[in-house]
PDB file of C-alpha atoms in Angstrom:
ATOM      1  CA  UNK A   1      -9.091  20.200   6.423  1.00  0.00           C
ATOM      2  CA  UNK A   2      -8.095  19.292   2.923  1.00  0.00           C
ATOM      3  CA  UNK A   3     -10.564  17.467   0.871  1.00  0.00           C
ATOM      4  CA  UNK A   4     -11.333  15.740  -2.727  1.00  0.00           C
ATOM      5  CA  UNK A   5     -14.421  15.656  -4.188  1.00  0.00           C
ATOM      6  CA  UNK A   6     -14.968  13.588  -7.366  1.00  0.00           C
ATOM      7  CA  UNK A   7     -17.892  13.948 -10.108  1.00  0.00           C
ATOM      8  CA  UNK A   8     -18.850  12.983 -13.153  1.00  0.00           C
ATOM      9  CA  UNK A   9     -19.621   8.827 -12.594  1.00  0.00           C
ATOM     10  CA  UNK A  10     -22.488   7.280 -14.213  1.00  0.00           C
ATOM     11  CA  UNK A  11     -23.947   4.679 -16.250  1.00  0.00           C
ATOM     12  CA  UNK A  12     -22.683   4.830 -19.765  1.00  0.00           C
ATOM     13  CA  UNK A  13     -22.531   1.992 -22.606  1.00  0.00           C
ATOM     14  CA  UNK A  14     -19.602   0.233 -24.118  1.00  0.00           C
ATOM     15  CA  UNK A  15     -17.615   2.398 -26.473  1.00  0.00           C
ATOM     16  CA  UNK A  16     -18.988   5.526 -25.115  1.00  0.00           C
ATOM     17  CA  UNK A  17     -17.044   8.440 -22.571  1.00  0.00           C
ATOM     18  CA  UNK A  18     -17.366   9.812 -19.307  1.00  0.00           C
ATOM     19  CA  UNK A  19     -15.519  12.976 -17.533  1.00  0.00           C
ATOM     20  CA  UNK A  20     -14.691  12.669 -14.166  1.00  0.00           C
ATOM     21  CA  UNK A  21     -13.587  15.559 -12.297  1.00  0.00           C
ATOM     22  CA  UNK A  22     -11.752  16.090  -8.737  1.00  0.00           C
ATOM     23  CA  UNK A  23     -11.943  19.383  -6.960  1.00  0.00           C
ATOM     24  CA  UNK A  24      -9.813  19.725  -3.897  1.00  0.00           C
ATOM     25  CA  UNK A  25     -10.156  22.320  -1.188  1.00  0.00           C
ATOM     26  CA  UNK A  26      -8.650  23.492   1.978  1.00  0.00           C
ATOM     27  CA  UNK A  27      -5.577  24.943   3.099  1.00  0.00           C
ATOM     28  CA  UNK A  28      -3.419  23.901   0.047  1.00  0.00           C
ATOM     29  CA  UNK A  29      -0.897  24.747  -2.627  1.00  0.00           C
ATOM     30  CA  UNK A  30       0.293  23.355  -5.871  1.00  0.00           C
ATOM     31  CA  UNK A  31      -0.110  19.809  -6.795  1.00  0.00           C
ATOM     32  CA  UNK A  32       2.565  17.464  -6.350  1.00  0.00           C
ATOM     33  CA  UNK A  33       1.211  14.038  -7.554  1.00  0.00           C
ATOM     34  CA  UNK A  34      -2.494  13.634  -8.993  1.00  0.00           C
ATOM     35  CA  UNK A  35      -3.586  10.439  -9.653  1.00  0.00           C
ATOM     36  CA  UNK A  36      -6.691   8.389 -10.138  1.00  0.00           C
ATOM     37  CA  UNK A  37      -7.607   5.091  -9.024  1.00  0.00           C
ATOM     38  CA  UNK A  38     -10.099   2.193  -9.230  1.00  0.00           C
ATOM     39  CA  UNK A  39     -11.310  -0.615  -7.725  1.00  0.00           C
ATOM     40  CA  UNK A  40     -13.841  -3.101  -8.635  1.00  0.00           C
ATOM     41  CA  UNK A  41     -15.992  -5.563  -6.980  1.00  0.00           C
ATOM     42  CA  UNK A  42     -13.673  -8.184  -5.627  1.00  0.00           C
ATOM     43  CA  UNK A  43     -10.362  -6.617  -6.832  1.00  0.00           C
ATOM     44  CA  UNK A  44      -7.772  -4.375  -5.486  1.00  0.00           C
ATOM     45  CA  UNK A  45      -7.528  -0.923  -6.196  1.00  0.00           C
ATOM     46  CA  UNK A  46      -5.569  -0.054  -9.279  1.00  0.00           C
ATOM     47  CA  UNK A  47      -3.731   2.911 -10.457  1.00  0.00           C
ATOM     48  CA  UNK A  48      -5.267   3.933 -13.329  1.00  0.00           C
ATOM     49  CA  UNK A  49      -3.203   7.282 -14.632  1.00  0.00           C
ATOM     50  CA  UNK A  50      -1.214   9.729 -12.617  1.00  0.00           C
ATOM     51  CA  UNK A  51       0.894  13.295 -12.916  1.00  0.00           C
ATOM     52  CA  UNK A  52       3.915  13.790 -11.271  1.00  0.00           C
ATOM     53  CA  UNK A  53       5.865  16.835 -10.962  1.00  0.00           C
ATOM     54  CA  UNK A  54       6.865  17.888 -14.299  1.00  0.00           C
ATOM     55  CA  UNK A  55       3.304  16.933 -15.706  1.00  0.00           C
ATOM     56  CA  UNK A  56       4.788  13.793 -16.172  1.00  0.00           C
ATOM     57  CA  UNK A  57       2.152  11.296 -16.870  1.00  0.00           C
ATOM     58  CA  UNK A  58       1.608   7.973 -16.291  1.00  0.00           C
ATOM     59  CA  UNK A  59      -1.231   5.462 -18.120  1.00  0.00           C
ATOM     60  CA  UNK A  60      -1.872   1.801 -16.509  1.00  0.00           C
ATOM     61  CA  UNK A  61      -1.113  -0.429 -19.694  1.00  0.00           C
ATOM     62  CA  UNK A  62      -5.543  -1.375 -20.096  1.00  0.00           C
ATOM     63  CA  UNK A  63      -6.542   2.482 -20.485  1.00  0.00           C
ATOM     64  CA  UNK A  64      -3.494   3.754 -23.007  1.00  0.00           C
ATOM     65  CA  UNK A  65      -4.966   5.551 -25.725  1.00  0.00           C
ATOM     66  CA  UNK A  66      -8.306   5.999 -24.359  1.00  0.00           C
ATOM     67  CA  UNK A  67      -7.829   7.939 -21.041  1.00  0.00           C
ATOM     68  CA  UNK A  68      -6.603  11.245 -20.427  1.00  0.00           C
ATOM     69  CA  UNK A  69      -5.438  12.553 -17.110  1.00  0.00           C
ATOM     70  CA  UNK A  70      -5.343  16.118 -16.831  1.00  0.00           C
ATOM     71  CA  UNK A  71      -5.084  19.093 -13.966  1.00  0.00           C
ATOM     72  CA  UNK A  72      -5.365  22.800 -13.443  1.00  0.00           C
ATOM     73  CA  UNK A  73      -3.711  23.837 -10.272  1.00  0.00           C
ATOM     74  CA  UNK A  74      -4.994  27.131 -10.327  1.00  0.00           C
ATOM     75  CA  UNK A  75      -8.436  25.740 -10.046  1.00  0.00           C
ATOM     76  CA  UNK A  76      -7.098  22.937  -7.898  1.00  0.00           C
ATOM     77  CA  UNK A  77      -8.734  20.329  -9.948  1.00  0.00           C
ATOM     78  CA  UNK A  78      -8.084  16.514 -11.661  1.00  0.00           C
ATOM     79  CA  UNK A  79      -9.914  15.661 -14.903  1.00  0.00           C
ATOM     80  CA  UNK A  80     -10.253  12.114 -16.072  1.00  0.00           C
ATOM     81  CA  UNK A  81     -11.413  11.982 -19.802  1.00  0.00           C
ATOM     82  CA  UNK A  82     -12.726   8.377 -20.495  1.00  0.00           C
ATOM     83  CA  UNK A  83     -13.007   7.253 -24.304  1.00  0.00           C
ATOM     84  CA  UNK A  84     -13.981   4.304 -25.491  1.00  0.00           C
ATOM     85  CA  UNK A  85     -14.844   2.933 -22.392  1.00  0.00           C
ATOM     86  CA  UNK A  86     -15.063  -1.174 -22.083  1.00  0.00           C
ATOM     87  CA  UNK A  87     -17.599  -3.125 -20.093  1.00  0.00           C
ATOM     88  CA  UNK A  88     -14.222  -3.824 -18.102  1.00  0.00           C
ATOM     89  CA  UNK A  89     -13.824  -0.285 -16.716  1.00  0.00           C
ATOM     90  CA  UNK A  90     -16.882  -0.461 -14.320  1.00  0.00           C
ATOM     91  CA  UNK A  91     -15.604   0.280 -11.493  1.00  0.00           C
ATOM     92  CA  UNK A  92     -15.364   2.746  -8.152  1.00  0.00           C
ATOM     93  CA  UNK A  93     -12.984   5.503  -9.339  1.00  0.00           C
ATOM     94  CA  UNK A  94     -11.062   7.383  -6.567  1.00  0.00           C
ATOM     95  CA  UNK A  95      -9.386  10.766  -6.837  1.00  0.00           C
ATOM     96  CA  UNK A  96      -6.003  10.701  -4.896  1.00  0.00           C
ATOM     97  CA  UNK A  97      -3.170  13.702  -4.520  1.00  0.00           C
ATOM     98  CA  UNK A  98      -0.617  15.260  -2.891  1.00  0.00           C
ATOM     99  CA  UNK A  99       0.485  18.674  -2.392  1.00  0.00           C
ATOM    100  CA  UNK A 100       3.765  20.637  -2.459  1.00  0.00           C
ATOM    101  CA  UNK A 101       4.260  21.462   1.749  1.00  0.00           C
ATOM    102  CA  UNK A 102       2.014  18.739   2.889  1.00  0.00           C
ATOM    103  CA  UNK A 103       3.422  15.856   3.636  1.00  0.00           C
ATOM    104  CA  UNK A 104       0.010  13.884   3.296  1.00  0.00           C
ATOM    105  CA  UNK A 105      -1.970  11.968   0.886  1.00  0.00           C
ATOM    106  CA  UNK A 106      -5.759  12.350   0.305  1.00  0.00           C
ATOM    107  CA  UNK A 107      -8.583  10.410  -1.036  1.00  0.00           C
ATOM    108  CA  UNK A 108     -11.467  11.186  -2.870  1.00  0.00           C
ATOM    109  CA  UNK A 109     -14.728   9.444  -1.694  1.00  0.00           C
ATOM    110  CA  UNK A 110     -15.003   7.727  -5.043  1.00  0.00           C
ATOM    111  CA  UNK A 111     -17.502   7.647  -7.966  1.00  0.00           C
ATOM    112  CA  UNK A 112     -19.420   5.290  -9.900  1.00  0.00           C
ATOM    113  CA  UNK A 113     -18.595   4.218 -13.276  1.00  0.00           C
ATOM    114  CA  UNK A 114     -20.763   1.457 -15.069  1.00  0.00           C
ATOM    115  CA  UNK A 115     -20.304   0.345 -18.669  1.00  0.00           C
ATOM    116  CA  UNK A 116     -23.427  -1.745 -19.382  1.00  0.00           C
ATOM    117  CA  UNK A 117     -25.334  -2.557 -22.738  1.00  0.00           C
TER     118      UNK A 117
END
């Protein structure tokens, strides 16, 4: 049973950062594709930053410059740095990968984020 578990949500004001963190367990290998997501109230989920095999990243155009996606494999985790965060970032965030030999995708069960003055 593979599974992600995301930390690190909160309440935070504008301009300020969060870390959010996904550990994965289970009967796993290496990463393939890491990725984090968000959705909020009344809008569809969006991909938010993602690595690829390679560490090849990938930034959605409205967090450039102030996220940072990150991952350890031997640990089997996904880091989210937040900077500068905007009252436009609240959102659920979900932790989503892949791994090498498993031909599945798995979700996190998602963590609060709230920028408010």
């Amino acid at each position: 049973q593979v599974q992600l578990v995301e930390s690190g949500g909160g309440l935070v004001q504008p301009g300020g950062s969060l870390r959010l963190s996904c550990a994965a367990s289970g009967t796993i290998f290496s990463f393939r594709t890491t990725g984090w997501y968000r959705q909020a109230p009344g809008k569809e989920r969006e991909l938010v930053a993602r690595i690829s095999t390679g560490e090849i990243t990938y930034y959605a155009d409205s967090v450039k410059g102030r996220f940072t996606i990150s991952r350890d494999n031997a640990k089997k985790t996904v880091n989210l740095q937040m900077n500068s965060l905007k009252l436009e970032d609240t959102a659920v965030y979900y932790c989503n990968a892949d791994f090498i030999g498993n031909g599945n995708y798995y979700w996190g069960q998602g963590t609060q984020v709230t920028v408010s003055s």
